[in-house]
Amino acid sequence: MTDESTTFTRLPATADEREDPERATRAEVLDFWDERFGVAPETFADYTFWERGAGKLWLYRGDPPSPVDVEGLGMTFLRTRQEHWKPTLEAAQRFGAHATENVIHLDDEAARAFVAGEDRERDWDGDWGYLIVTHDIAGAVEPVGVGLYVYGELRSQVPKGRRREV
Amino acid sequence: MEPLERYRPIVDDFEAFRAACERPLPSAVRVNTIKATAERVRRALDEADIAYDPVDWHDGLFVLPEDSPGANWPYFHGWIHGQEEVSAVPATVLDPQPGERVWDACAAPGSKTTQLAALMDDDGEIVATDNNLGRISALRTNTERLGATSIAVTHEDARNHSLKPFGGESYDRALVDVPCSCEGTIRKNPDTFEDWTLSHVEGIAGVQKGVLKRAVEATAPGGTVVYSTCTFAPEENEAVLDFALDEAACELVEYDLPLAHRPGVTEWQDETFDPSVRTAKRIYPHHNDTGGFFCAKLEVTGE
């Protein structure tokens, strides 16, 4: 953390407002969640989006002047500036309940393996790429994190520091 | 040195106090209402076969008599956070409201910061300051796992806290839960007294005064500041409040606390303090079977 930039800059609203063509816009981020996961853009109406360093987006409830030089601003949210954008585990846990597409539901045993960081072969009829992983807990469905589905395999994307033998 | 003896003149039933300090304290967790309800947490703990006991003054706290929080589903989901009972006191006393701007002056590792966010329904802005990057890393990890979106983290000495990054606006409320000699955590950390020295107490009291003064300055008139420590030493408690009453535009105010407590002391060794320090509350381990704590509520007067 210490050797990274601490400057957060707000995402431009649309492509017309951006100078760096690689930089994500707010409109693109809202489209991504809508198209990939079926999360309605209104879900994020109260949040501002920020980039720190190259491609790491943060989501914040406040509205400070941009740029802002701090150690953290809300939660890490989405990795951009790569071919396939990748939601963070935290974003999946906090907003994944709104998702209607590209959601894969695991039974208890598979969910435990996923949280421990295991990759597992399994069937999946949907798109390849990043999926929101859910399981049942305390009488309801709850998002667990993000998995990568490729070549007949669900690869756990749980960061090393978050893996647990639950 | 064993420091408890110095509190014999101010603690009732001193032998019970000393005996309580020698008993280990079980783990406790706070329900993170940003992500779950107390009801769902109870159900998840049942499913995981984790025993838990309710806490009578706060329906979002559970004591885990056999486990420590960590490798279980509700923890992984960020539904619970390991936090001692008395550590949950100052955020409830500050009572932040949704939409407000709040400063947490000594925030890491973030138990109280995330509790503030939950009390505000994660709606508003909490500026969480700490001067130690390693501890800030722990604070960041906790805010992420608990799913808080309203917390901004700054690395600075709280005594010189700058309002500039956020547009120069003052705060509605501030939490000043300062670094201290931690005597009240002896039941969790039995080696606490090994490093205890009076010169450390006196040195850290200087820092505490500077942070509290800055918090009063940074909070708008009519706003609330809560000052807390997890220690018994009056040098770090009432003496710091007495300093702030003299040096900053604030006054102490009454508040309710549904835990057994004793008033702040107005006399300590050769010192006398402003009578209003009695509004502060001392929480002793032998009264509620908790850790020790000190908490005071101040209002910023602006004059």
Tab-separated table of C-alpha atoms in Angstrom, chain A residues 9-132:
chain	number	residue	atom	x	y	z
A	9	THR	CA	-9.236	11.114	-9.134
A	10	ARG	CA	-12.925	11.019	-9.882
A	11	LEU	CA	-14.000	9.158	-12.995
A	12	PRO	CA	-15.222	11.388	-15.804
A	13	ALA	CA	-18.966	11.085	-16.344
A	14	THR	CA	-18.749	10.170	-20.029
A	15	ALA	CA	-16.190	9.611	-22.805
A	16	ASP	CA	-16.564	13.245	-23.924
A	17	GLU	CA	-15.050	14.400	-20.645
A	18	ARG	CA	-12.003	12.170	-20.517
A	19	GLU	CA	-8.506	12.940	-21.719
A	20	ASP	CA	-7.042	9.447	-21.234
A	21	PRO	CA	-8.849	7.056	-23.618
A	22	GLU	CA	-7.942	4.048	-21.422
A	23	ARG	CA	-9.644	5.552	-18.421
A	24	ALA	CA	-13.033	4.164	-17.451
A	25	THR	CA	-15.960	6.558	-17.318
A	26	ARG	CA	-18.803	6.507	-14.848
A	27	ALA	CA	-21.184	5.649	-17.677
A	28	GLU	CA	-19.043	2.656	-18.709
A	29	VAL	CA	-18.885	1.369	-15.143
A	30	LEU	CA	-22.659	1.587	-14.758
A	31	ASP	CA	-23.076	-0.165	-18.135
A	32	PHE	CA	-20.672	-2.899	-17.084
A	33	TRP	CA	-22.630	-3.785	-13.938
A	34	ASP	CA	-25.913	-3.566	-15.824
A	35	GLU	CA	-24.866	-5.643	-18.831
A	36	ARG	CA	-22.692	-8.216	-17.113
A	37	PHE	CA	-24.652	-8.773	-13.895
A	38	GLY	CA	-28.015	-7.078	-14.397
A	39	VAL	CA	-27.327	-4.630	-11.570
A	40	ALA	CA	-29.430	-1.519	-12.264
A	41	PRO	CA	-27.485	1.762	-12.597
A	42	GLU	CA	-29.695	3.333	-9.887
A	43	THR	CA	-28.038	0.965	-7.397
A	44	PHE	CA	-24.983	3.226	-7.524
A	45	ALA	CA	-26.778	6.581	-7.602
A	46	ASP	CA	-25.498	7.637	-4.160
A	47	TYR	CA	-21.854	6.726	-4.813
A	48	THR	CA	-18.952	8.443	-6.514
A	49	PHE	CA	-16.349	6.429	-8.477
A	50	TRP	CA	-12.619	7.068	-8.170
A	51	GLU	CA	-9.434	5.727	-9.723
A	52	ARG	CA	-6.170	5.335	-7.849
A	53	GLY	CA	-3.120	4.238	-9.778
A	54	ALA	CA	-3.824	2.478	-13.059
A	55	GLY	CA	-7.191	0.821	-13.294
A	56	LYS	CA	-8.117	0.232	-9.664
A	57	LEU	CA	-11.521	1.775	-9.041
A	58	TRP	CA	-12.978	2.702	-5.670
A	59	LEU	CA	-16.553	3.440	-4.711
A	60	TYR	CA	-17.276	6.126	-2.103
A	61	ARG	CA	-20.395	7.406	-0.376
A	62	GLY	CA	-19.062	10.962	-0.063
A	63	ASP	CA	-18.406	13.646	-2.639
A	64	PRO	CA	-15.045	15.339	-1.987
A	65	PRO	CA	-13.292	17.617	-4.471
A	66	SER	CA	-11.149	15.734	-7.001
A	67	PRO	CA	-8.290	14.920	-6.856
A	68	VAL	CA	-8.013	13.892	-3.221
A	69	ASP	CA	-4.777	12.660	-1.671
A	70	VAL	CA	-5.666	10.071	0.993
A	71	GLU	CA	-4.932	6.441	1.902
A	72	GLY	CA	-8.387	5.093	1.205
A	73	LEU	CA	-11.726	6.290	-0.150
A	74	GLY	CA	-14.625	3.931	0.479
A	75	MET	CA	-14.058	0.419	-0.887
A	76	THR	CA	-12.142	-1.108	-3.758
A	77	PHE	CA	-14.705	-1.966	-6.340
A	78	LEU	CA	-13.572	-2.844	-9.847
A	79	ARG	CA	-10.357	-3.521	-11.742
A	80	THR	CA	-10.323	-1.823	-15.159
A	81	ARG	CA	-7.690	-1.126	-17.864
A	82	GLN	CA	-7.684	-4.827	-18.735
A	83	GLU	CA	-9.654	-6.780	-21.337
A	84	HIS	CA	-12.144	-8.184	-18.860
A	85	TRP	CA	-13.081	-5.930	-15.981
A	86	LYS	CA	-13.059	-7.673	-12.634
A	87	PRO	CA	-15.221	-6.825	-9.625
A	88	THR	CA	-13.628	-7.111	-6.194
A	89	LEU	CA	-14.808	-9.626	-3.633
A	90	GLU	CA	-15.993	-6.693	-1.517
A	91	ALA	CA	-18.095	-5.294	-4.356
A	92	ALA	CA	-19.587	-8.742	-4.971
A	93	GLN	CA	-20.461	-9.120	-1.287
A	94	ARG	CA	-21.906	-5.627	-0.960
A	95	PHE	CA	-23.756	-5.298	-4.293
A	96	GLY	CA	-23.948	-8.883	-5.589
A	97	ALA	CA	-27.422	-9.397	-4.123
A	98	HIS	CA	-28.682	-7.072	-6.889
A	99	ALA	CA	-27.188	-9.291	-9.610
A	100	THR	CA	-29.507	-11.331	-11.837
A	101	GLU	CA	-27.078	-12.581	-14.500
A	102	ASN	CA	-23.778	-14.422	-14.386
A	103	VAL	CA	-24.458	-15.547	-10.850
A	104	ILE	CA	-23.412	-19.074	-9.919
A	105	HIS	CA	-24.882	-20.723	-6.841
A	106	LEU	CA	-22.769	-23.230	-4.924
A	107	ASP	CA	-23.759	-25.871	-2.415
A	108	ASP	CA	-22.213	-25.764	1.021
A	109	GLU	CA	-19.272	-28.028	0.263
A	110	ALA	CA	-18.360	-26.208	-2.969
A	111	ALA	CA	-18.749	-22.815	-1.276
A	112	ARG	CA	-16.292	-23.853	1.429
A	113	ALA	CA	-13.782	-24.969	-1.189
A	114	PHE	CA	-14.232	-21.673	-3.034
A	115	VAL	CA	-13.558	-19.649	0.113
A	116	ALA	CA	-10.463	-21.740	0.783
A	117	GLY	CA	-9.189	-20.701	-2.651
A	118	GLU	CA	-9.722	-23.999	-4.526
A	119	ASP	CA	-10.388	-24.198	-8.260
A	120	ARG	CA	-13.030	-26.794	-9.143
A	121	GLU	CA	-14.234	-28.433	-12.373
A	122	ARG	CA	-17.952	-27.982	-12.819
A	123	ASP	CA	-20.681	-27.456	-15.389
A	124	TRP	CA	-21.953	-23.994	-16.240
A	125	ASP	CA	-24.262	-23.117	-19.119
A	126	GLY	CA	-23.627	-19.398	-19.084
A	127	ASP	CA	-20.884	-17.070	-20.247
A	128	TRP	CA	-17.271	-17.597	-19.465
A	129	GLY	CA	-15.542	-14.911	-17.454
A	130	TYR	CA	-16.073	-13.379	-14.042
A	131	LEU	CA	-19.118	-14.611	-12.134
A	132	ILE	CA	-20.664	-13.638	-8.839
